[in-house]
Amino acid sequence: EIVLTQSPATLSLSPGERATLSCRASQGHSSYLAWYQQKPGQAPRLLIYDASNRATGIPARFSGSGSGTDFTLTISSLEPEDFAVYYCRQGLTFGGGTTVEIK
Amino acid sequence: QITLKESGPTLVKPTQTLTLTCAFSGFSLSTSGVNVGWIRQPPGKVLEWLALINWNDDKRYSPSLKNRLSITKDTSKNQVVLTMTNMDPADTAKYFCAHGWYFENWGQGTLVTVSS
């Protein structure tokens, strides 16, 4: 069973800064990696699928990269609405999440 | 427009069986390539995938919970049903259903509390 490790656990940044989130898989079989954003009290929202493809309606400031075991979600310039928890997922396994909080 | 909505009891007792229904619209589970899954999230904790069913009635379960889970579909009613046996307080969580292999669309979730 794949284990996904997200780092850092918490990222403290200011609006306008760049956010770089990491997701490392214990096995490198697939590029079927997805990223989700979740705000308090809401369901998760799909941001990125197949490691680098933005889902419908997702702003261009969100980008995904990586392959094998190492994947990255980048938010080029944080907007106030981007402060949330981000999860990666591969197959049917979710990572432990990264909280992006306002510094 | 795709929508999903979860329904079921908000409170169950330990050892009871939980039955949750996901009612959806905007797609058909008889269409090739379509999937519906269940995911849960204990309060303040992370997401955990539970089960998945596809258009071909193929089913997949979380390895750690597979002995307690069952997922079925009713294509005519546009519903997917999840049952979980032998509920425990550790199963207290918000339960979501979602559409698509990448879970492109989610329901709002339903909070289930397990307590005597």
mmCIF file of C-alpha atoms in Angstrom:
data_model
loop_
_atom_site.group_PDB
_atom_site.id
_atom_site.type_symbol
_atom_site.label_atom_id
_atom_site.label_comp_id
_atom_site.label_asym_id
_atom_site.label_seq_id
_atom_site.Cartn_x
_atom_site.Cartn_y
_atom_site.Cartn_z
ATOM 1 C CA GLU A 1 0.000 0.000 0.000
ATOM 2 C CA ILE A 2 1.317 3.413 -1.000
ATOM 3 C CA VAL A 3 2.119 5.954 1.711
ATOM 4 C CA LEU A 4 2.072 9.640 0.782
ATOM 5 C CA THR A 5 4.116 12.017 2.927
ATOM 6 C CA GLN A 6 3.369 15.714 2.637
ATOM 7 C CA SER A 7 5.741 18.450 3.740
ATOM 8 C CA PRO A 8 5.852 20.787 5.404
ATOM 9 C CA ALA A 9 2.944 20.148 7.738
ATOM 10 C CA THR A 10 2.365 23.891 7.987
ATOM 11 C CA LEU A 11 3.476 26.703 5.716
ATOM 12 C CA SER A 12 3.240 30.256 7.057
ATOM 13 C CA LEU A 13 3.284 32.809 4.271
ATOM 14 C CA SER A 14 1.960 36.245 3.379
ATOM 15 C CA PRO A 15 -0.398 37.085 0.512
ATOM 16 C CA GLY A 16 1.570 37.531 -2.682
ATOM 17 C CA GLU A 17 4.253 35.046 -1.696
ATOM 18 C CA ARG A 18 4.982 31.803 -3.489
ATOM 19 C CA ALA A 19 3.962 28.514 -1.861
ATOM 20 C CA THR A 20 5.711 25.242 -2.592
ATOM 21 C CA LEU A 21 4.137 22.068 -1.218
ATOM 22 C CA SER A 22 5.711 18.632 -1.450
ATOM 23 C CA CYS A 23 4.210 15.162 -1.670
ATOM 24 C CA ARG A 24 6.454 12.094 -1.593
ATOM 25 C CA ALA A 25 5.193 8.624 -2.433
ATOM 26 C CA SER A 26 6.621 5.460 -0.908
ATOM 27 C CA GLN A 27 6.449 3.777 -4.302
ATOM 28 C CA GLY A 28 7.006 5.315 -7.699
ATOM 29 C CA HIS A 29 4.588 3.476 -9.937
ATOM 30 C CA SER A 30 2.322 6.203 -11.142
ATOM 31 C CA SER A 31 1.923 9.798 -12.244
ATOM 32 C CA TYR A 32 -1.743 9.638 -11.321
ATOM 33 C CA LEU A 33 -1.311 12.171 -8.553
ATOM 34 C CA ALA A 34 -3.968 14.685 -7.607
ATOM 35 C CA TRP A 35 -4.036 17.733 -5.360
ATOM 36 C CA TYR A 36 -7.038 19.017 -3.423
ATOM 37 C CA GLN A 37 -7.768 22.186 -1.488
ATOM 38 C CA GLN A 38 -10.021 22.090 1.557
ATOM 39 C CA LYS A 39 -11.343 25.043 3.521
ATOM 40 C CA PRO A 40 -12.970 24.728 6.970
ATOM 41 C CA GLY A 41 -16.418 23.210 6.838
ATOM 42 C CA GLN A 42 -16.203 22.511 3.108
ATOM 43 C CA ALA A 43 -15.648 19.490 0.950
ATOM 44 C CA PRO A 44 -12.274 19.196 -0.770
ATOM 45 C CA ARG A 45 -11.912 20.717 -4.230
ATOM 46 C CA LEU A 46 -9.865 19.104 -6.974
ATOM 47 C CA LEU A 47 -7.050 21.397 -8.129
ATOM 48 C CA ILE A 48 -4.632 19.232 -10.108
ATOM 49 C CA TYR A 49 -4.857 15.752 -11.639
ATOM 50 C CA ASP A 50 -2.297 13.560 -13.388
ATOM 51 C CA ALA A 51 0.369 15.509 -11.493
ATOM 52 C CA SER A 52 0.252 18.623 -13.671
ATOM 53 C CA ASN A 53 -3.183 19.179 -15.202
ATOM 54 C CA ARG A 54 -5.363 21.884 -13.717
ATOM 55 C CA ALA A 55 -8.963 20.911 -13.078
ATOM 56 C CA THR A 56 -11.782 22.907 -14.616
ATOM 57 C CA GLY A 57 -11.986 26.444 -13.301
ATOM 58 C CA ILE A 58 -8.739 26.353 -11.326
ATOM 59 C CA PRO A 59 -6.694 29.564 -11.619
ATOM 60 C CA ALA A 60 -3.361 29.503 -13.435
ATOM 61 C CA ARG A 61 -1.475 30.427 -10.250
ATOM 62 C CA PHE A 62 -1.866 26.777 -9.212
ATOM 63 C CA SER A 63 0.547 24.393 -10.883
ATOM 64 C CA GLY A 64 1.657 20.850 -10.298
ATOM 65 C CA SER A 65 4.809 19.029 -11.247
ATOM 66 C CA GLY A 66 6.732 15.881 -10.564
ATOM 67 C CA SER A 67 6.840 12.203 -11.371
ATOM 68 C CA GLY A 68 7.936 8.941 -9.851
ATOM 69 C CA THR A 69 7.939 9.501 -6.109
ATOM 70 C CA ASP A 70 8.267 13.295 -5.784
ATOM 71 C CA PHE A 71 5.527 15.751 -6.593
ATOM 72 C CA THR A 72 5.080 19.475 -6.004
ATOM 73 C CA LEU A 73 2.154 21.858 -5.880
ATOM 74 C CA THR A 74 3.109 25.483 -6.445
ATOM 75 C CA ILE A 75 0.931 28.511 -5.845
ATOM 76 C CA SER A 76 2.767 31.302 -7.627
ATOM 77 C CA SER A 77 1.320 34.235 -5.693
ATOM 78 C CA LEU A 78 -0.953 33.565 -2.749
ATOM 79 C CA GLU A 79 -4.373 35.156 -2.766
ATOM 80 C CA PRO A 80 -6.337 35.554 0.493
ATOM 81 C CA GLU A 81 -8.663 32.733 -0.527
ATOM 82 C CA ASP A 82 -5.768 30.284 -0.958
ATOM 83 C CA PHE A 83 -5.125 29.877 2.763
ATOM 84 C CA ALA A 84 -6.419 26.373 3.362
ATOM 85 C CA VAL A 85 -5.363 22.760 3.774
ATOM 86 C CA TYR A 86 -3.948 20.948 0.747
ATOM 87 C CA TYR A 87 -3.965 17.188 0.253
ATOM 88 C CA CYS A 88 -2.268 15.049 -2.332
ATOM 89 C CA ARG A 89 -3.717 11.761 -3.421
ATOM 90 C CA GLN A 90 -2.413 8.847 -5.457
ATOM 91 C CA GLY A 91 -4.636 5.965 -6.327
ATOM 92 C CA LEU A 92 -6.888 5.631 -3.341
ATOM 93 C CA THR A 93 -4.454 6.990 -0.730
ATOM 94 C CA PHE A 94 -4.460 10.528 0.624
ATOM 95 C CA GLY A 95 -1.500 12.324 2.124
ATOM 96 C CA GLY A 96 -1.552 13.867 5.582
ATOM 97 C CA GLY A 97 -2.101 17.411 4.334
ATOM 98 C CA THR A 98 -0.261 20.734 4.399
ATOM 99 C CA THR A 99 -1.847 23.744 6.040
ATOM 100 C CA VAL A 100 -1.080 27.033 4.325
ATOM 101 C CA GLU A 101 -1.658 29.733 6.923
ATOM 102 C CA ILE A 102 -1.350 33.487 6.947
ATOM 103 C CA LYS A 103 1.909 34.690 8.431
ATOM 104 C CA GLN B 1 -24.359 20.349 -13.549
ATOM 105 C CA ILE B 2 -23.193 17.489 -11.337
ATOM 106 C CA THR B 3 -24.442 17.359 -7.761
ATOM 107 C CA LEU B 4 -24.131 14.766 -5.024
ATOM 108 C CA LYS B 5 -25.796 14.643 -1.639
ATOM 109 C CA GLU B 6 -25.161 12.272 1.235
ATOM 110 C CA SER B 7 -27.872 11.173 3.617
ATOM 111 C CA GLY B 8 -28.178 8.838 6.560
ATOM 112 C CA PRO B 9 -28.289 8.775 10.339
ATOM 113 C CA THR B 10 -26.410 11.417 12.282
ATOM 114 C CA LEU B 11 -26.045 9.193 15.346
ATOM 115 C CA VAL B 12 -25.400 5.479 15.563
ATOM 116 C CA LYS B 13 -24.598 3.264 18.525
ATOM 117 C CA PRO B 14 -21.441 1.179 18.819
ATOM 118 C CA THR B 15 -21.726 -2.215 17.079
ATOM 119 C CA GLN B 16 -24.572 -1.000 14.856
ATOM 120 C CA THR B 17 -24.441 -0.952 11.055
ATOM 121 C CA LEU B 18 -24.283 2.381 9.265
ATOM 122 C CA THR B 19 -26.071 2.832 5.950
ATOM 123 C CA LEU B 20 -25.371 5.973 3.931
ATOM 124 C CA THR B 21 -26.919 6.977 0.627
ATOM 125 C CA CYS B 22 -25.356 9.175 -2.021
ATOM 126 C CA ALA B 23 -27.979 10.650 -4.339
ATOM 127 C CA PHE B 24 -26.566 12.240 -7.438
ATOM 128 C CA SER B 25 -27.600 14.052 -10.588
ATOM 129 C CA GLY B 26 -25.901 15.266 -13.739
ATOM 130 C CA PHE B 27 -24.341 11.933 -14.678
ATOM 131 C CA SER B 28 -25.233 8.269 -14.957
ATOM 132 C CA LEU B 29 -23.447 5.373 -13.306
ATOM 133 C CA SER B 30 -24.297 3.275 -16.325
ATOM 134 C CA THR B 31 -21.989 5.390 -18.501
ATOM 135 C CA SER B 32 -18.600 3.874 -19.247
ATOM 136 C CA GLY B 33 -15.771 5.330 -17.180
ATOM 137 C CA VAL B 34 -17.906 6.742 -14.373
ATOM 138 C CA ASN B 35 -16.945 6.161 -10.738
ATOM 139 C CA VAL B 36 -18.424 7.129 -7.383
ATOM 140 C CA GLY B 37 -16.441 6.878 -4.188
ATOM 141 C CA TRP B 38 -16.829 7.393 -0.459
ATOM 142 C CA ILE B 39 -14.314 9.273 1.651
ATOM 143 C CA ARG B 40 -14.461 10.173 5.343
ATOM 144 C CA GLN B 41 -12.803 12.716 7.584
ATOM 145 C CA PRO B 42 -12.825 12.497 11.394
ATOM 146 C CA PRO B 43 -13.175 15.915 13.045
ATOM 147 C CA GLY B 44 -9.914 17.836 12.701
ATOM 148 C CA LYS B 45 -8.202 14.963 10.930
ATOM 149 C CA VAL B 46 -7.243 13.938 7.422
ATOM 150 C CA LEU B 47 -9.142 12.407 4.543
ATOM 151 C CA GLU B 48 -9.507 8.635 4.291
ATOM 152 C CA TRP B 49 -10.776 6.901 1.179
ATOM 153 C CA LEU B 50 -13.267 4.111 1.937
ATOM 154 C CA ALA B 51 -14.745 2.560 -1.195
ATOM 155 C CA LEU B 52 -15.293 3.023 -4.915
ATOM 156 C CA ILE B 53 -17.772 1.613 -7.421
ATOM 157 C CA ASN B 54 -17.729 2.047 -11.161
ATOM 158 C CA TRP B 55 -20.117 1.825 -14.090
ATOM 159 C CA ASN B 56 -19.221 -1.843 -14.572
ATOM 160 C CA ASP B 57 -20.087 -2.645 -10.922
ATOM 161 C CA ASP B 58 -16.421 -3.169 -10.072
ATOM 162 C CA LYS B 59 -15.829 -2.393 -6.414
ATOM 163 C CA ARG B 60 -12.740 -1.439 -4.459
ATOM 164 C CA TYR B 61 -12.372 -1.102 -0.714
ATOM 165 C CA SER B 62 -9.874 0.345 1.706
ATOM 166 C CA PRO B 63 -7.678 -2.598 2.727
ATOM 167 C CA SER B 64 -7.952 -1.668 6.388
ATOM 168 C CA LEU B 65 -11.761 -1.556 6.332
ATOM 169 C CA LYS B 66 -12.745 -3.993 3.612
ATOM 170 C CA ASN B 67 -14.188 -6.542 6.024
ATOM 171 C CA ARG B 68 -16.682 -3.964 7.284
ATOM 172 C CA LEU B 69 -17.662 -2.162 4.066
ATOM 173 C CA SER B 70 -20.069 -2.781 1.244
ATOM 174 C CA ILE B 71 -20.804 -0.444 -1.664
ATOM 175 C CA THR B 72 -23.671 -0.875 -4.098
ATOM 176 C CA LYS B 73 -25.323 1.172 -6.814
ATOM 177 C CA ASP B 74 -28.881 1.646 -8.000
ATOM 178 C CA THR B 75 -28.546 3.060 -11.482
ATOM 179 C CA SER B 76 -32.275 3.616 -11.912
ATOM 180 C CA LYS B 77 -32.411 5.769 -8.781
ATOM 181 C CA ASN B 78 -29.046 7.486 -9.337
ATOM 182 C CA GLN B 79 -27.863 6.358 -5.919
ATOM 183 C CA VAL B 80 -24.862 4.707 -4.340
ATOM 184 C CA VAL B 81 -25.168 3.103 -0.925
ATOM 185 C CA LEU B 82 -22.363 2.466 1.545
ATOM 186 C CA THR B 83 -22.793 0.175 4.521
ATOM 187 C CA MET B 84 -20.301 -0.121 7.335
ATOM 188 C CA THR B 85 -20.755 -2.774 9.997
ATOM 189 C CA ASN B 86 -19.721 -2.883 13.650
ATOM 190 C CA MET B 87 -19.479 0.882 14.092
ATOM 191 C CA ASP B 88 -17.090 2.225 16.733
ATOM 192 C CA PRO B 89 -16.610 5.703 18.229
ATOM 193 C CA ALA B 90 -13.413 5.909 16.144
ATOM 194 C CA ASP B 91 -15.677 5.890 13.053
ATOM 195 C CA THR B 92 -17.106 9.283 14.005
ATOM 196 C CA ALA B 93 -16.473 11.404 10.945
ATOM 197 C CA LYS B 94 -17.917 13.428 8.134
ATOM 198 C CA TYR B 95 -18.655 11.049 5.274
ATOM 199 C CA PHE B 96 -18.427 12.345 1.700
ATOM 200 C CA CYS B 97 -19.339 10.836 -1.623
ATOM 201 C CA ALA B 98 -17.576 12.007 -4.755
ATOM 202 C CA HIS B 99 -17.834 11.539 -8.520
ATOM 203 C CA GLY B 100 -15.079 10.589 -10.913
ATOM 204 C CA TRP B 101 -11.792 8.756 -10.564
ATOM 205 C CA TYR B 102 -10.189 12.020 -9.483
ATOM 206 C CA PHE B 103 -13.147 12.930 -7.272
ATOM 207 C CA GLU B 104 -13.860 15.953 -9.422
ATOM 208 C CA ASN B 105 -17.179 16.617 -7.717
ATOM 209 C CA TRP B 106 -18.041 16.153 -4.050
ATOM 210 C CA GLY B 107 -21.127 16.185 -1.915
ATOM 211 C CA GLN B 108 -21.283 18.445 1.116
ATOM 212 C CA GLY B 109 -20.749 15.523 3.463
ATOM 213 C CA THR B 110 -22.757 14.176 6.358
ATOM 214 C CA LEU B 111 -21.510 14.008 9.930
ATOM 215 C CA VAL B 112 -21.957 10.662 11.628
ATOM 216 C CA THR B 113 -21.373 10.371 15.362
ATOM 217 C CA VAL B 114 -20.913 6.984 16.982
ATOM 218 C CA SER B 115 -21.893 7.051 20.635
ATOM 219 C CA SER B 116 -23.957 5.082 23.092
#
